[in-house]
Short mmCIF file of C-alpha atoms and ligand atoms in Angstrom, two decimals:
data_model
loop_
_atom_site.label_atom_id
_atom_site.label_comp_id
_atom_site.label_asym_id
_atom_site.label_seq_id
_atom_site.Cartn_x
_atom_site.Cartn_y
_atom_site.Cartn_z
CA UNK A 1 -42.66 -10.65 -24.71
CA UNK A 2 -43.49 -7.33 -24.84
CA UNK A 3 -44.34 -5.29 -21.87
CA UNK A 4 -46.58 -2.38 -22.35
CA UNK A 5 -46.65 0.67 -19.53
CA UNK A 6 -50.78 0.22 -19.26
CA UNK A 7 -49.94 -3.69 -19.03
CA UNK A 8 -47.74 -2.81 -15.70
CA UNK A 9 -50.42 -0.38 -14.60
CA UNK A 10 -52.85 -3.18 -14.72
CA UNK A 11 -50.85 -5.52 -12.87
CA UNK A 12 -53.31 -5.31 -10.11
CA UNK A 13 -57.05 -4.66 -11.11
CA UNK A 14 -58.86 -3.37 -8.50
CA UNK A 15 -56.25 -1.46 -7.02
CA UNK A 16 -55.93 1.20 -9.68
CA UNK A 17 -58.85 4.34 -9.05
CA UNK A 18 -59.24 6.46 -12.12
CA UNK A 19 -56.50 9.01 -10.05
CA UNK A 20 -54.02 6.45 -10.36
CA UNK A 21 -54.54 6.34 -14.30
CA UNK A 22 -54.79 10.01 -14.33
CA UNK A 23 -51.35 10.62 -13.21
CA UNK A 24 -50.07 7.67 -15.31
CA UNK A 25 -51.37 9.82 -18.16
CA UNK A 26 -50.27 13.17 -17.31
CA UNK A 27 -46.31 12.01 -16.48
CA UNK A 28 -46.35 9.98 -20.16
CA UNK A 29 -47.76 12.64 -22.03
CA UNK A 30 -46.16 16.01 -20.45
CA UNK A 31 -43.07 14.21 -18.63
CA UNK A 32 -41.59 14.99 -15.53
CA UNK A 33 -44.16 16.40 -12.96
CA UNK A 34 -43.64 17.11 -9.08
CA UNK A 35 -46.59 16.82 -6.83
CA UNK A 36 -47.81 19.90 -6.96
CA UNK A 37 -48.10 20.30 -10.42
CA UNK A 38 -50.27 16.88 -10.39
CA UNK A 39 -52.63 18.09 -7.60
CA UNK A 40 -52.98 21.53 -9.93
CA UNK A 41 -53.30 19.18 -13.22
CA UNK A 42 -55.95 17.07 -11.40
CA UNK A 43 -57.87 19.65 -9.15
CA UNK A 44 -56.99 17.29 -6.13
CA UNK A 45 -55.48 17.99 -2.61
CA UNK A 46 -52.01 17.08 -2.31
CA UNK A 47 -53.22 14.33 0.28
CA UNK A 48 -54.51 12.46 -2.66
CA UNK A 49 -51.76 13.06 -4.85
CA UNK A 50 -49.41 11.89 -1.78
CA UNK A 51 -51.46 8.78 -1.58
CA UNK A 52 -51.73 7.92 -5.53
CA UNK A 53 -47.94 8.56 -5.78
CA UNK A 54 -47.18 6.38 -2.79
CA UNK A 55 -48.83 3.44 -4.40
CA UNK A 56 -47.52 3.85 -7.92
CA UNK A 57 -44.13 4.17 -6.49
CA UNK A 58 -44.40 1.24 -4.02
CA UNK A 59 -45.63 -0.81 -7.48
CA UNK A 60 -42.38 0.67 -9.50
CA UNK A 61 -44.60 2.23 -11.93
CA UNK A 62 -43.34 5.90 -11.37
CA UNK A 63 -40.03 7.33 -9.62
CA UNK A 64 -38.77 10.42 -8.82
CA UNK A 65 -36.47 12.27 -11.09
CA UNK A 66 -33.51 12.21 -9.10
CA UNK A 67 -33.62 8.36 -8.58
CA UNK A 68 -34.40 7.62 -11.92
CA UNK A 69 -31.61 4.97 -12.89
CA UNK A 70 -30.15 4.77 -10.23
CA UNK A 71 -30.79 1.83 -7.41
CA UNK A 72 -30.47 4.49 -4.53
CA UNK A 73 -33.03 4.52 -1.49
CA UNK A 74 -36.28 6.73 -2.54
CA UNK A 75 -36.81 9.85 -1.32
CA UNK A 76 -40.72 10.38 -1.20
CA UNK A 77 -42.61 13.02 -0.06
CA UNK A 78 -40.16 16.18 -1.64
CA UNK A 79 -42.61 17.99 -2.95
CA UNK A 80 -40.48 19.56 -5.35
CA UNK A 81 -38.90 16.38 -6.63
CA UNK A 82 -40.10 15.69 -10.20
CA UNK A 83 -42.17 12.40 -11.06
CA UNK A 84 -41.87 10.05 -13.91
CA UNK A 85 -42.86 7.13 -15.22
CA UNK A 86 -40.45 4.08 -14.41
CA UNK A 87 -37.88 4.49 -17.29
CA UNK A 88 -37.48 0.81 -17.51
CA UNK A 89 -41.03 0.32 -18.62
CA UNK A 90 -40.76 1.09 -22.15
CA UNK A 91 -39.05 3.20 -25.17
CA UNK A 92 -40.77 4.94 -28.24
CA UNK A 93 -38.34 5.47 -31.37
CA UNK A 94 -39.72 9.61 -33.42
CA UNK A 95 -38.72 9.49 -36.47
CA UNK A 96 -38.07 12.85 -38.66
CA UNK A 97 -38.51 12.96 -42.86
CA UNK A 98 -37.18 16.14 -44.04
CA UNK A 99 -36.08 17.09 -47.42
CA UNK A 100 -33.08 16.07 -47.15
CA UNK A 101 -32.01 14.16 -44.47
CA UNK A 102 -33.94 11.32 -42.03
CA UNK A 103 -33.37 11.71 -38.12
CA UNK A 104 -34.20 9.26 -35.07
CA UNK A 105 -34.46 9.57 -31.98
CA UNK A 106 -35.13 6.78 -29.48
CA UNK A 107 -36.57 8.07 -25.61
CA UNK A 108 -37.73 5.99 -22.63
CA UNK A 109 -40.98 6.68 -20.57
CA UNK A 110 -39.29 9.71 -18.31
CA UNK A 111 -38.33 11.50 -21.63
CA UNK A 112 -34.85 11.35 -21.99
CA UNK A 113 -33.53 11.08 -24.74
CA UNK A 114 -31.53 7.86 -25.04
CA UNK A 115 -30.06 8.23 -28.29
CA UNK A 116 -30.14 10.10 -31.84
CA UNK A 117 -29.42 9.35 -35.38
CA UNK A 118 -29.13 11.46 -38.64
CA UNK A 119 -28.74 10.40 -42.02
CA UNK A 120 -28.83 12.44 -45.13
CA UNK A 121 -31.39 12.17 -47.82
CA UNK A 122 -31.39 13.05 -51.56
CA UNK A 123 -33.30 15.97 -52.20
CA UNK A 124 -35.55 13.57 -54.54
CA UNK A 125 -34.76 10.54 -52.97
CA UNK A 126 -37.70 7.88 -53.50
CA UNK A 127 -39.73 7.87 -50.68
CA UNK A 128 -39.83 3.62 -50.62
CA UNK A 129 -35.85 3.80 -50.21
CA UNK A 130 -36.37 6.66 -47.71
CA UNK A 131 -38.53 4.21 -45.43
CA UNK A 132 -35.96 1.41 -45.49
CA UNK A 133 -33.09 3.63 -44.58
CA UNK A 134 -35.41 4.75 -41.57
CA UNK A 135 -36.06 1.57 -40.39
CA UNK A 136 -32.86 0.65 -40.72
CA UNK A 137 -31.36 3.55 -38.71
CA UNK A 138 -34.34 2.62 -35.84
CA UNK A 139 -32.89 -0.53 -35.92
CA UNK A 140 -29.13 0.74 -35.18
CA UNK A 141 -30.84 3.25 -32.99
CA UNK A 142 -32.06 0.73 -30.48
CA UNK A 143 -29.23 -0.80 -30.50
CA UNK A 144 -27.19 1.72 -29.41
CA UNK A 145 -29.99 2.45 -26.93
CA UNK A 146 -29.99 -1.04 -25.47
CA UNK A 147 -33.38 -1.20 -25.15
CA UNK A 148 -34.73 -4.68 -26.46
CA UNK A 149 -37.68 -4.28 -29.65
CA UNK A 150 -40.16 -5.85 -27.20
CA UNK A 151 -39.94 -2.55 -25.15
CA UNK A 152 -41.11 -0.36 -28.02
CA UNK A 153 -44.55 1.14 -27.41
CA UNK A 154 -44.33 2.74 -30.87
CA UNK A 155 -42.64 4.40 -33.23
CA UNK A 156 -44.15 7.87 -34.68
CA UNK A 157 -42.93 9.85 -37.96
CA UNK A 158 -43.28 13.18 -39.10
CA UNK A 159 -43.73 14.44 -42.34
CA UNK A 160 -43.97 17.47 -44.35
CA UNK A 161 -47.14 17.49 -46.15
CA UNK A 162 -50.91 16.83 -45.15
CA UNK A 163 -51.67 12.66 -43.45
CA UNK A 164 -55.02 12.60 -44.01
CA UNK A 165 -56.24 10.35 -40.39
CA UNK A 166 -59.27 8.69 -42.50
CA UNK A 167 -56.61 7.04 -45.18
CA UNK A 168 -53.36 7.46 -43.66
CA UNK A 169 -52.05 8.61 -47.13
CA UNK A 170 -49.63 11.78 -47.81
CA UNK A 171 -51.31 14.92 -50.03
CA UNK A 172 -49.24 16.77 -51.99
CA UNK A 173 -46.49 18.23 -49.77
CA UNK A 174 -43.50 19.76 -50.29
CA UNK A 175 -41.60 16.48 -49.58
CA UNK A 176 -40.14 14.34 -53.10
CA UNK A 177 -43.01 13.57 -55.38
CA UNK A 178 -43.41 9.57 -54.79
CA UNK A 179 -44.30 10.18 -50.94
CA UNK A 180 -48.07 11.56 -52.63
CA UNK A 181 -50.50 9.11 -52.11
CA UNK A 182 -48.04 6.34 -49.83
CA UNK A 183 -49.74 4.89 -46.55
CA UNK A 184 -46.01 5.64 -44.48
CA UNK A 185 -47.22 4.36 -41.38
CA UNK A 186 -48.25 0.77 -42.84
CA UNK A 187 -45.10 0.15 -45.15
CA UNK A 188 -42.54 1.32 -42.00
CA UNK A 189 -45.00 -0.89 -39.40
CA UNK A 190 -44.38 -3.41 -42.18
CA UNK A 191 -40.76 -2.93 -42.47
CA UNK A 192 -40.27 -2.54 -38.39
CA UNK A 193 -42.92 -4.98 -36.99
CA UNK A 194 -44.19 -2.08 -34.95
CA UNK A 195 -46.99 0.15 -34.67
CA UNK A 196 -46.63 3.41 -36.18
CA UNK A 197 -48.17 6.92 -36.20
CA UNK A 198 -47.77 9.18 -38.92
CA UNK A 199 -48.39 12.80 -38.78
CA UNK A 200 -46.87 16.26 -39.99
CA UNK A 201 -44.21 18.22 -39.50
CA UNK A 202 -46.20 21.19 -37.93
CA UNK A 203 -48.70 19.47 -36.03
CA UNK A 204 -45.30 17.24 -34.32
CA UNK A 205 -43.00 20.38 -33.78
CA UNK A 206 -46.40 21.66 -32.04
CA UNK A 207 -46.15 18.85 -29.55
CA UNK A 208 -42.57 18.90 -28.89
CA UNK A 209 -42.46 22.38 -28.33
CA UNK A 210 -45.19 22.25 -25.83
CA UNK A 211 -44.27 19.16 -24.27
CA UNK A 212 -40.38 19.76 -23.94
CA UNK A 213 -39.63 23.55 -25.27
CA UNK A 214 -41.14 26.94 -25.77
CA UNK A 215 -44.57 25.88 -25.12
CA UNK A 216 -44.70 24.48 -21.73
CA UNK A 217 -47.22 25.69 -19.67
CA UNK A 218 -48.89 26.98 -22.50
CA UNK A 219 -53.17 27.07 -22.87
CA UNK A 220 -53.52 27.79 -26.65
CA UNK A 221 -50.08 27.20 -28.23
CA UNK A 222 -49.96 28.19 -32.38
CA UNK A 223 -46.77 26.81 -33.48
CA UNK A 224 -45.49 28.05 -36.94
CA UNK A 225 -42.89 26.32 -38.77
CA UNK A 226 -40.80 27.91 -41.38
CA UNK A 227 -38.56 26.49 -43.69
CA UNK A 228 -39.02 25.16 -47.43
CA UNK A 229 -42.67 24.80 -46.79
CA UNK A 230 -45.04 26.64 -43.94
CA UNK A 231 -46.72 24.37 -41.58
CA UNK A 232 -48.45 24.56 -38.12
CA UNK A 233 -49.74 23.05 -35.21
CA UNK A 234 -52.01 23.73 -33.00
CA UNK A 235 -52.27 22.61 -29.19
CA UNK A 236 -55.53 23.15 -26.80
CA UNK A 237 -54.91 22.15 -23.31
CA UNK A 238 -52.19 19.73 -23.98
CA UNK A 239 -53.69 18.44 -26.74
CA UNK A 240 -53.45 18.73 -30.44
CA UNK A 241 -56.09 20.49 -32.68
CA UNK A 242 -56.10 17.80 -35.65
CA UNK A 243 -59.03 18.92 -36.89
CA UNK A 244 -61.91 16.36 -38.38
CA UNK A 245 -59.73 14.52 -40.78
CA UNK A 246 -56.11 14.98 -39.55
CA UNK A 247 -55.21 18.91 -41.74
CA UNK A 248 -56.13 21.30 -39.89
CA UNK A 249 -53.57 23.64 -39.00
CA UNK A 250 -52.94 24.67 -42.65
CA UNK A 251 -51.60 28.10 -42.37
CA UNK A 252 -49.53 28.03 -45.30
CA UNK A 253 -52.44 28.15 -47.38
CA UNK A 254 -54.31 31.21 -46.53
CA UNK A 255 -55.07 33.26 -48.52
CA UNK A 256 -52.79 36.74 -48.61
CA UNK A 257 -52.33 37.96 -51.96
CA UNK A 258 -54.89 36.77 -54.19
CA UNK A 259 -53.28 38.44 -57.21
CA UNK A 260 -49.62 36.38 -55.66
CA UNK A 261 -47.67 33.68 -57.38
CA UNK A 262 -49.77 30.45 -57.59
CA UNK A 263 -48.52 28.05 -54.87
CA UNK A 264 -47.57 24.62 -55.33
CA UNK A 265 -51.32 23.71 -53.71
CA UNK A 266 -52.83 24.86 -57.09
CA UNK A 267 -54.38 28.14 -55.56
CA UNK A 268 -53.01 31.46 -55.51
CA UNK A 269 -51.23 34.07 -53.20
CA UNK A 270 -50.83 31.25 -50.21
CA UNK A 271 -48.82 32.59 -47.24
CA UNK A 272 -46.53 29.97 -48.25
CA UNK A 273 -45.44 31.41 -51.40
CA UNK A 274 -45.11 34.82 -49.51
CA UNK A 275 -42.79 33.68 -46.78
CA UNK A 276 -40.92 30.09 -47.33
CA UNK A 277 -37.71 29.91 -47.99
CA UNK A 278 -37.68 29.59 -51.48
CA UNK A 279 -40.00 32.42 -51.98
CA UNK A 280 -37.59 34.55 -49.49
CA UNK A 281 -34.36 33.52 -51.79
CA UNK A 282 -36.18 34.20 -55.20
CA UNK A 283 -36.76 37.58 -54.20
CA UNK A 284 -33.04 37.98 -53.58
CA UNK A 285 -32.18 36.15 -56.67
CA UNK A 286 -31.14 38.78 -59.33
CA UNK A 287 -28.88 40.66 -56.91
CA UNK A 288 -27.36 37.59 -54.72
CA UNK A 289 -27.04 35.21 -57.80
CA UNK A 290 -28.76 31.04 -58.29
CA UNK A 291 -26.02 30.55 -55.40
CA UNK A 292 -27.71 32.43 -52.79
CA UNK A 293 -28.34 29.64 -49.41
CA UNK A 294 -30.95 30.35 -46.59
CA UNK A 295 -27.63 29.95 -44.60
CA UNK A 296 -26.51 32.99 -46.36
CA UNK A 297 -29.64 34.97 -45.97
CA UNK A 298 -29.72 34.63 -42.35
CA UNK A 299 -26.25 35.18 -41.92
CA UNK A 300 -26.13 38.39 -43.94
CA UNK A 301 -29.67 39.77 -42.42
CA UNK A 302 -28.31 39.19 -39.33
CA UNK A 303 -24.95 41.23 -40.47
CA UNK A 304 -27.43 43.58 -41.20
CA UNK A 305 -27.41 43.60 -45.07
CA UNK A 306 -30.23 45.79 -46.22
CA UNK A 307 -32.02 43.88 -49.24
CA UNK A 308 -31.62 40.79 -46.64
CA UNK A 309 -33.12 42.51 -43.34
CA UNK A 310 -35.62 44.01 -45.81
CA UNK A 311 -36.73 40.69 -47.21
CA UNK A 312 -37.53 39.51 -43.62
CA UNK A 313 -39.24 42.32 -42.21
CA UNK A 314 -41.37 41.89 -45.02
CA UNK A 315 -41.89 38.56 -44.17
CA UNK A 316 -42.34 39.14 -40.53
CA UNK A 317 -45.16 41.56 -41.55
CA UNK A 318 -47.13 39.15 -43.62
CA UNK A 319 -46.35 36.65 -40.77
CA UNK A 320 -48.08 39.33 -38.09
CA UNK A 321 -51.03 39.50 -40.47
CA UNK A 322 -51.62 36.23 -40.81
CA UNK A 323 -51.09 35.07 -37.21
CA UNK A 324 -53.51 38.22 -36.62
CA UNK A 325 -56.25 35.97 -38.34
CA UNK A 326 -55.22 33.08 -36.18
CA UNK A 327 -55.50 35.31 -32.87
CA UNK A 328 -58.84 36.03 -33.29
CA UNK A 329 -59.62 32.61 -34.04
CA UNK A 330 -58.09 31.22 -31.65
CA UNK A 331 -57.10 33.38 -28.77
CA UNK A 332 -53.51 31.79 -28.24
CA UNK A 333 -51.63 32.57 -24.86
CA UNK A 334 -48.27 31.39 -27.03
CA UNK A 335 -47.24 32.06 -30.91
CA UNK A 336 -43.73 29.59 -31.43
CA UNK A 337 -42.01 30.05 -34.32
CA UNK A 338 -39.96 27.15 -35.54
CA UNK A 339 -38.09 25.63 -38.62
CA UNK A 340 -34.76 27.05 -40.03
CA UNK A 341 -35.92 30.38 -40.16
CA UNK A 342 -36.10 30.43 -36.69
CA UNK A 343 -32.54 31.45 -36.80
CA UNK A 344 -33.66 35.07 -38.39
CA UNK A 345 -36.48 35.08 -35.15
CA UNK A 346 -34.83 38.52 -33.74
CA UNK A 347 -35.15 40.32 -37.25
CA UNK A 348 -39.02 38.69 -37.74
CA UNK A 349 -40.30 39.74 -34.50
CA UNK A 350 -40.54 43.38 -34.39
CA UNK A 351 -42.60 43.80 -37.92
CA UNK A 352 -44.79 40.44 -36.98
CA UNK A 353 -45.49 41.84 -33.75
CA UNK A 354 -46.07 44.99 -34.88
CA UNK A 355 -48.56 43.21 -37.81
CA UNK A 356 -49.90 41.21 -34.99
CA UNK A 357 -50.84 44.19 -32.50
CA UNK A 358 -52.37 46.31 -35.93
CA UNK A 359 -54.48 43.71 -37.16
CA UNK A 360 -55.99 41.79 -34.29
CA UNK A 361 -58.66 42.27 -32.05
CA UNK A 362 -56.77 43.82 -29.62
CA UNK A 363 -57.83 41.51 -26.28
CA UNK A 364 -57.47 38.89 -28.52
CA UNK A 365 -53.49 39.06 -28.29
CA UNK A 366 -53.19 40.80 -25.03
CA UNK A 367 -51.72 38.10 -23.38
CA UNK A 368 -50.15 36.30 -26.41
CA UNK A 369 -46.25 35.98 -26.15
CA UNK A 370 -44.62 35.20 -29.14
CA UNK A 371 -41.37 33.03 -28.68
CA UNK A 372 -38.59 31.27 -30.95
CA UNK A 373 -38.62 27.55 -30.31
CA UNK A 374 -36.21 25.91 -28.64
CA UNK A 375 -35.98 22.41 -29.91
CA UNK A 376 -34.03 23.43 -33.52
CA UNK A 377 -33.58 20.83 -35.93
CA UNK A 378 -34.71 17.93 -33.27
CA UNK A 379 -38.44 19.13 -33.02
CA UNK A 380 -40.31 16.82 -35.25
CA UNK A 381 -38.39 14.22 -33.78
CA UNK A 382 -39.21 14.62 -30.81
CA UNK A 383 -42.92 15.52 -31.59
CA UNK A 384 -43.03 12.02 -32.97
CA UNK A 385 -41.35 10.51 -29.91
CA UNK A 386 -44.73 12.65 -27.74
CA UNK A 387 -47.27 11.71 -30.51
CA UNK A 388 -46.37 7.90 -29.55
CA UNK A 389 -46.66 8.65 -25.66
CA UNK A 390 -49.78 10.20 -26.27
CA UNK A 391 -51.42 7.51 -28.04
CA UNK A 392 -50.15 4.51 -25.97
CA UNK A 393 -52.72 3.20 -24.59
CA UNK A 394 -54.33 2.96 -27.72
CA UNK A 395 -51.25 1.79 -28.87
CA UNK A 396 -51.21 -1.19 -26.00
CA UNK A 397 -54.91 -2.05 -27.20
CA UNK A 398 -56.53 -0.44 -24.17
CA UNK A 399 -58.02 2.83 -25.25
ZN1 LIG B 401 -51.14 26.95 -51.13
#
C-alpha cells in the first residue's frame, strides 16, 4: 500500500487547522526548519508554532533533526533544534539527463540524501535507451536505499532543453536529437509505475540551489547555468518562475550580438553562442588544437594562461550584460552561477560584476550578491528530488 505524507497528515480530520498544513508544507518544500524560522515563515507567535509542532510531533508526522532516526526520547521545545518531516513517511527518487551521463539520487522527507547513482551516457545515445537505463538505475537506487516502491511520492527528472507544461514534450535542446518531441515523464511513469515530473536543467538547479545551496534565504534568486548549453531558473519567494507554459527562464537566447553566429535555436547572436562551452573552446581552437577540453580551459585560465583568462573575462562581461537586463527585470537579491563553468567562477566574477554594476539600473543591483553554487554536478538532481516535494500533494491527489 502506499502511504503518502498528506495521507498521514490526514489521519485525523478535524484536528488539522490550516497552521498545521502550513508547516507540513514549509518543512517538505525548504527542509529542515527550527521554530523560529516557522513563526517568521508564517507571521505567527512562537506560542502557536509551539502548539502546531507539539501536535504534529505527538502524531509522528514531524521530528526534530537531532532525533531523526534514531528511537531516543524527544527533546521539544529547543528552539534552535531543526524540524522535519518524519523521515519514515516517504522517499522521492531526482533523476539527472545530461549529455553524457544519467545520475539518481533517492532522498527521504527530511532531505537527506539516502543514496546516489551515476551512469555514463553516449554523447548521442537514444533517448528511449536513455529512459530504460534510468529506470533501471532508480530501481537499484531504492534498493540500496531500502526504502520499499510504495514509499515513493515521485520521481522528478531534469533535462536540458525546454518541457513545454501544456504537452509535456522536449523542444529542441541541446540534449541528443531523438529526446525532441518525447513526452519523458509518461514513458519513465510507464517504465517505473510512478508519477513523474519533468522539467529543465535550469529551472531544477534553481530549486536545489535555493532549497539546499547558494540560494537559501534568498527573495529573488536568478540561477545561471553554464555548461554545453545556457539555461536558468528563476525562484520568487520559494517558488519557481515557470512562466505561462513551462520556458520561461530562457536566458540563453537573448539577444547579444545580432550580427553573432546563428545559434542552434535558429536565431542569431544568442548569449548562448557567446558564452557556452563550445563557443568558449572554438574561440581557442586554432591556437589550443580540436583537442582542447573545458577541463583544460579552466585549468589553464586558472594557471593564468592569457588567451584562456582572456576568453573568460570576455565571457564574464557578456554574462554582466546580460544578467544587467535580468536585474532590472527582476530585481534579484541573489545571481548563482552554476554548471561546469562554475569551476572558472573566480576569473568570471570581476568582468560580470563589473558588466553588471555598468549596465544596470543602479538600485536595481544594490543589494544583489552574486555567488558560485554549491551543489556541483549533483544540482539537477537534487532540483528534481525538490520539484517532487514541492508538488506532492498534488502528487498524493490532494491539491
Ligand atoms: Zn538561441
Amino acid at each position: 500500500m502506499r502511504v503518502h505524507l498528506m495521507d498521514v497528515a490526514a489521519q485525523q480530520p478535524g484536528t488539522r487547522t490550516e497552521n498545521h498544513e502550513r508547516v507540513i508544507e514549509l518543512l517538505r518544500t525548504r527542509g529542515p526548519l527550527t521554530r523560529a524560522e516557522l513563526a517568521r515563515l508564517l507571521d505567527v507567535s512562537r506560542a502557536t508554532i509551539s502548539n502546531v509542532v507539539g501536535a504534529l510531533y505527538r502524531d509522528g508526522v514531524i521530528v526534530e533533526g537531532a532525533d531523526a532516526g534514531t528511537a531516543g526520547p524527544p527533546r521539544q521545545g529547543r528552539p534552535g533544534t531543526p524540524l522535519t518531516l518524519n523521515p519514515s513517511a516517504g522517499a522521492v527518487v531526482g533523476i539527472d539527463f545530461g549529455h553524457t551521463h544519467v545520475r539518481v539520487i533517492v532522498a527521504d522527507l527530511a532531505h537527506t540524501v539516502l543514496t546516489e547513482q551515476c551512469r555514463e551516457l553516449e554523447r548521442d545515445h537514444d533517448a528511449r535507451e536513455s529512459l530504460e537505463t534510468a529506470a533501471a538505475l532508480a530501481e537499484e537506487a531504492l534498493t540500496a536505499a531500502g526504502v520499499d516502491r510504495g514509499k515513493v511520492l515521485g520521481v522528478g527528472a531534469g533535462l536540458p532543453g525546454p518541457v513545454s507544461t501544456l504537452t509535456g514534450t522536449i523542444g529542441p535542446s541541446s540534449i541528443a536529437p531523438s529526446w525532441v518531441g518525447l513526452r519523458p515523464a509518461d514513458e519513465l511513469g510507464a517504465l517505473l509505475g510512478l508519477p513523474v515530473i519533468v522539467d529543465n536543467v535550469g529551472n531544477l538547479g534553481a530549486l536545489a540551489e535555493v532549497t539546499w545551496g547558494a540560494g537559501r534565504g534568498a527573495q529573488v534568486a536568478v540561477y545561471v547555468k553554464l555548461g554545453t548549453g545556457v539555461g536558468a531558473g528563476f525562484v520568487m519567494g520559494g517558488r519557481l518562475f515557470r512562466g505561462s507554459c513551462g520556458t520561461a527562464a530562457e536566458f540563453g537566447h537573448l539577444t547579444i550580438d545580432p550580427a553573432g553566429a546563428v545559434c542552434r535555436c535558429g536565431n542569431r547572436g544568442c548569449l548562448e553562442t557567446c558564452v557556452s562551452l563550445p563557443a568558449l573552446l572554438a574561440q581557442l581552437r586554432t591556437r589550443q588544437g580540436p583537442g582542447f577540453t573545458a577541463d583544460d580551459l579552466i585549468r589553464r585560465a586558472l594557471d593564468g594562461d592569457r588567451a584562456c583568462v582572456r576568453v573568460l573575462t570576455d565571457a564574464g562581461h557578456r554574462l554582466g550584460s546580460a544578467l544587467a537586463v535580468l536585474g532590472n527585470l527582476l530585481n534579484p537579491d541573489r545571481v548563482i552561477i552554476g554548471g561546469d563553468l562554475a569551476a572558472a567562477f573566480d576569473i568570471l566574477l570581476p568582468p560580470l560584476r563589473s558588466a553588471l554594476e555598468r549596465d544596470a539600473l543602479p538600485f536595481a543591483v544594490a543589494q544583489v550578491s552574486v555567488c558560485k553554487g554549491q551543489l556541483g554536478e549533483r544540482a539537477v538532481a537534487l532540483g528534481s528530488v525538490v520539484t517532487v516535494l514541492h508538488a506532492s500533494a498534488r502528487l498524493a491527489g490532494r491539491g
